[in-house]
Short mmCIF file of C-alpha atoms in Angstrom, two decimals:
data_model
loop_
_atom_site.label_atom_id
_atom_site.label_comp_id
_atom_site.label_asym_id
_atom_site.label_seq_id
_atom_site.Cartn_x
_atom_site.Cartn_y
_atom_site.Cartn_z
CA MET A 2 15.75 -16.15 1.24
CA THR A 3 15.89 -14.85 -2.44
CA PRO A 4 15.06 -11.15 -2.75
CA LYS A 5 12.12 -10.17 -5.01
CA HIS A 6 11.17 -7.29 -7.17
CA PRO A 7 8.02 -5.17 -6.39
CA ALA A 8 6.54 -6.17 -9.71
CA GLU A 9 6.26 -9.79 -8.49
CA SER A 10 3.72 -8.69 -5.88
CA LEU A 11 1.66 -6.42 -8.22
CA THR A 12 -2.06 -6.89 -7.65
CA ILE A 13 -4.73 -5.19 -9.68
CA LEU A 14 -8.38 -5.29 -8.63
CA THR A 15 -10.96 -3.71 -10.96
CA ASP A 16 -14.61 -3.37 -10.08
CA LEU A 17 -17.71 -1.25 -10.58
CA VAL A 18 -19.23 1.21 -8.04
CA LEU A 19 -22.73 -0.10 -7.30
CA PRO A 20 -25.64 1.80 -5.63
CA SER A 21 -25.39 -0.14 -2.35
CA GLU A 22 -21.74 1.07 -2.02
CA THR A 23 -22.47 4.75 -2.25
CA ASN A 24 -23.30 7.55 0.16
CA PRO A 25 -26.23 10.04 -0.19
CA LEU A 26 -24.07 12.05 -2.73
CA ASN A 27 -23.82 8.86 -4.87
CA ASN A 28 -20.12 8.56 -4.29
CA LEU A 29 -18.27 5.43 -3.15
CA PHE A 30 -18.18 5.10 0.66
CA GLY A 31 -14.66 5.62 2.08
CA GLY A 32 -14.98 2.45 4.01
CA GLU A 33 -15.83 0.48 0.96
CA LEU A 34 -12.68 1.81 -0.76
CA LEU A 35 -10.61 0.97 2.33
CA ALA A 36 -11.89 -2.60 2.24
CA ARG A 37 -11.03 -2.94 -1.49
CA MET A 38 -7.51 -1.55 -0.75
CA ASP A 39 -7.09 -3.91 2.14
CA ARG A 40 -7.94 -6.93 -0.04
CA ALA A 41 -5.52 -5.78 -2.77
CA ALA A 42 -2.75 -5.09 -0.23
CA SER A 43 -3.28 -8.49 1.40
CA ILE A 44 -2.84 -10.26 -1.94
CA ALA A 45 0.30 -8.27 -2.74
CA ALA A 46 1.76 -9.02 0.64
CA ARG A 47 0.98 -12.77 0.26
CA ARG A 48 2.49 -12.83 -3.25
CA HIS A 49 5.67 -11.32 -1.81
CA SER A 50 6.03 -13.43 1.30
CA ARG A 51 4.15 -16.56 0.24
CA ARG A 52 2.85 -16.77 3.79
CA ILE A 53 -0.30 -15.80 5.68
CA THR A 54 -0.37 -11.99 6.02
CA VAL A 55 -2.30 -9.74 8.42
CA THR A 56 -2.94 -6.00 8.35
CA ALA A 57 -0.70 -4.35 10.88
CA SER A 58 -1.67 -0.77 10.14
CA VAL A 59 -3.12 1.69 7.60
CA ASN A 60 -0.36 4.27 7.59
CA HIS A 61 -1.78 6.75 5.14
CA VAL A 62 -4.93 7.27 3.09
CA ALA A 63 -5.60 10.20 0.81
CA PHE A 64 -9.17 10.53 -0.49
CA ASN A 65 -8.22 13.08 -3.18
CA ARG A 66 -11.17 12.59 -5.53
CA SER A 67 -14.67 11.28 -4.95
CA ILE A 68 -15.62 8.14 -6.95
CA PRO A 69 -19.14 8.41 -8.39
CA LEU A 70 -21.75 5.75 -8.79
CA GLY A 71 -21.14 3.60 -11.88
CA SER A 72 -17.40 4.35 -12.03
CA VAL A 73 -14.88 1.64 -12.94
CA VAL A 74 -12.35 1.66 -10.05
CA THR A 75 -8.95 -0.02 -10.24
CA VAL A 76 -6.84 -0.57 -7.15
CA GLU A 77 -3.15 -1.29 -7.82
CA ALA A 78 -1.04 -2.66 -4.94
CA LYS A 79 2.53 -3.73 -4.62
CA VAL A 80 5.13 -4.12 -1.91
CA SER A 81 7.29 -0.99 -1.72
CA ARG A 82 9.64 -2.22 1.00
CA ALA A 83 10.11 -5.32 3.10
CA PHE A 84 11.49 -5.24 6.62
CA THR A 85 12.27 -8.23 8.83
CA THR A 86 8.64 -9.55 9.08
CA SER A 87 6.61 -6.61 7.80
CA MET A 88 5.96 -5.24 4.35
CA GLU A 89 4.84 -1.79 3.30
CA ILE A 90 2.27 -1.92 0.54
CA PHE A 91 1.76 1.19 -1.59
CA LEU A 92 -1.68 1.46 -3.32
CA ASP A 93 -2.85 3.58 -6.19
CA VAL A 94 -6.54 3.92 -6.93
CA TRP A 95 -7.69 4.86 -10.44
CA THR A 96 -11.01 5.76 -11.96
CA GLU A 97 -11.77 5.29 -15.64
CA ASP A 98 -13.80 7.83 -17.70
CA ARG A 99 -16.79 5.92 -19.15
CA GLU A 100 -16.61 7.54 -22.53
CA SER A 101 -12.89 8.22 -23.22
CA GLY A 102 -11.41 5.40 -21.18
CA ILE A 103 -8.88 7.89 -19.72
CA ARG A 104 -7.64 6.82 -16.23
CA THR A 105 -7.30 9.37 -13.45
CA LYS A 106 -5.59 8.80 -10.12
CA ALA A 107 -8.27 9.28 -7.46
CA ASN A 108 -6.60 8.17 -4.20
CA GLU A 109 -3.63 6.45 -2.66
CA ALA A 110 -2.78 4.63 0.48
CA ILE A 111 0.01 2.91 2.37
CA TYR A 112 -0.68 -0.22 4.43
CA THR A 113 1.62 -2.37 6.52
CA PHE A 114 1.26 -6.09 6.59
CA VAL A 115 3.05 -8.72 8.67
CA ALA A 116 3.76 -12.31 7.49
CA VAL A 117 2.84 -14.94 10.05
CA ASP A 118 2.91 -18.71 10.47
CA GLU A 119 -0.08 -20.89 11.23
CA THR A 120 0.09 -19.93 14.90
CA GLY A 121 0.17 -16.23 14.19
CA THR A 122 3.84 -15.77 14.99
CA PRO A 123 5.63 -13.30 12.66
CA VAL A 124 8.08 -14.84 10.18
CA LYS A 125 10.78 -13.35 8.01
CA VAL A 126 10.04 -12.08 4.50
CA PRO A 127 12.26 -11.72 1.44
CA GLU A 128 13.96 -8.41 0.77
CA ILE A 129 12.82 -6.06 -2.06
CA ILE A 130 15.01 -4.91 -4.85
CA PRO A 131 13.27 -1.86 -6.52
CA GLU A 132 13.78 -1.46 -10.24
CA THR A 133 11.89 1.63 -11.52
CA GLU A 134 12.44 5.16 -10.40
CA GLU A 135 9.09 5.17 -8.72
CA GLU A 136 9.86 1.94 -6.86
CA LYS A 137 13.22 3.32 -5.71
CA ALA A 138 11.64 6.52 -4.43
CA ARG A 139 8.91 4.55 -2.59
CA PHE A 140 11.48 2.12 -1.24
CA ASP A 141 13.65 4.97 0.16
CA ALA A 142 10.69 6.82 1.69
CA ALA A 143 9.40 3.64 3.35
CA LEU A 144 12.26 3.67 5.83
CA ARG A 145 11.50 7.30 6.83
CA ARG A 146 7.83 6.44 7.25
CA LYS A 147 8.67 3.49 9.42
CA GLN A 148 11.09 5.52 11.55
CA LEU A 149 8.41 8.23 12.01
CA SER A 150 5.87 5.56 13.07
CA LEU A 151 8.30 4.13 15.57
CA VAL A 152 9.18 7.54 17.02
CA LEU A 153 5.52 8.50 17.38
CA ALA A 154 4.81 5.13 19.06
CA GLY A 155 7.68 5.72 21.49
CA LYS A 156 9.55 2.63 20.21
CA LEU A 157 12.48 4.61 18.71
CA ASN A 158 14.46 7.53 20.19
CA PRO A 159 14.16 10.53 17.77
CA HIS A 160 17.96 10.86 17.86
CA GLU A 161 18.20 7.34 16.40
CA ALA A 162 15.86 8.14 13.49
CA THR A 163 18.78 8.72 11.12
CA GLU A 164 16.72 8.77 7.89
CA LEU A 165 14.32 11.34 9.40
CA LYS A 166 17.14 13.47 10.65
CA ALA A 167 18.69 13.56 7.23
CA LEU A 168 15.59 15.38 5.95
CA PHE A 169 16.12 18.22 8.30
CA LEU A 170 19.92 18.55 8.59
#
């Protein structure tokens, strides 16, 4: 399987915040944003694997800034690391000032997707070769996040989590 670069999976979804998508404070519902991020992550995972992909987990979501009614919202997703059958997708959420056009990072998230065949059986995915400094940092951190997740789930002995241990020793 030929390795790929994160840029090959880049997915950008841009949309407007409508009244039916807001809470009583006229800000975008968190669940609406999660759905938008899930769609973008799904497309990025499929672009990387060229297979059917399913959401395995939402590993991290940071709602750092509220997104008001009428805002232009852009979700950028790309594969940060590929494991055997799973892919970590890193998402950045941007809002655009209506008058100046200046973009501000509002939120970020990390999802995990698994590539499957037509019967739902996990299948191998290509490796990732990060290119930019940001891609390299996200690639390296992905292994620590995976090890932490496995330790917390009881699927990995903490003493075997070498990447995590390196942070503290």
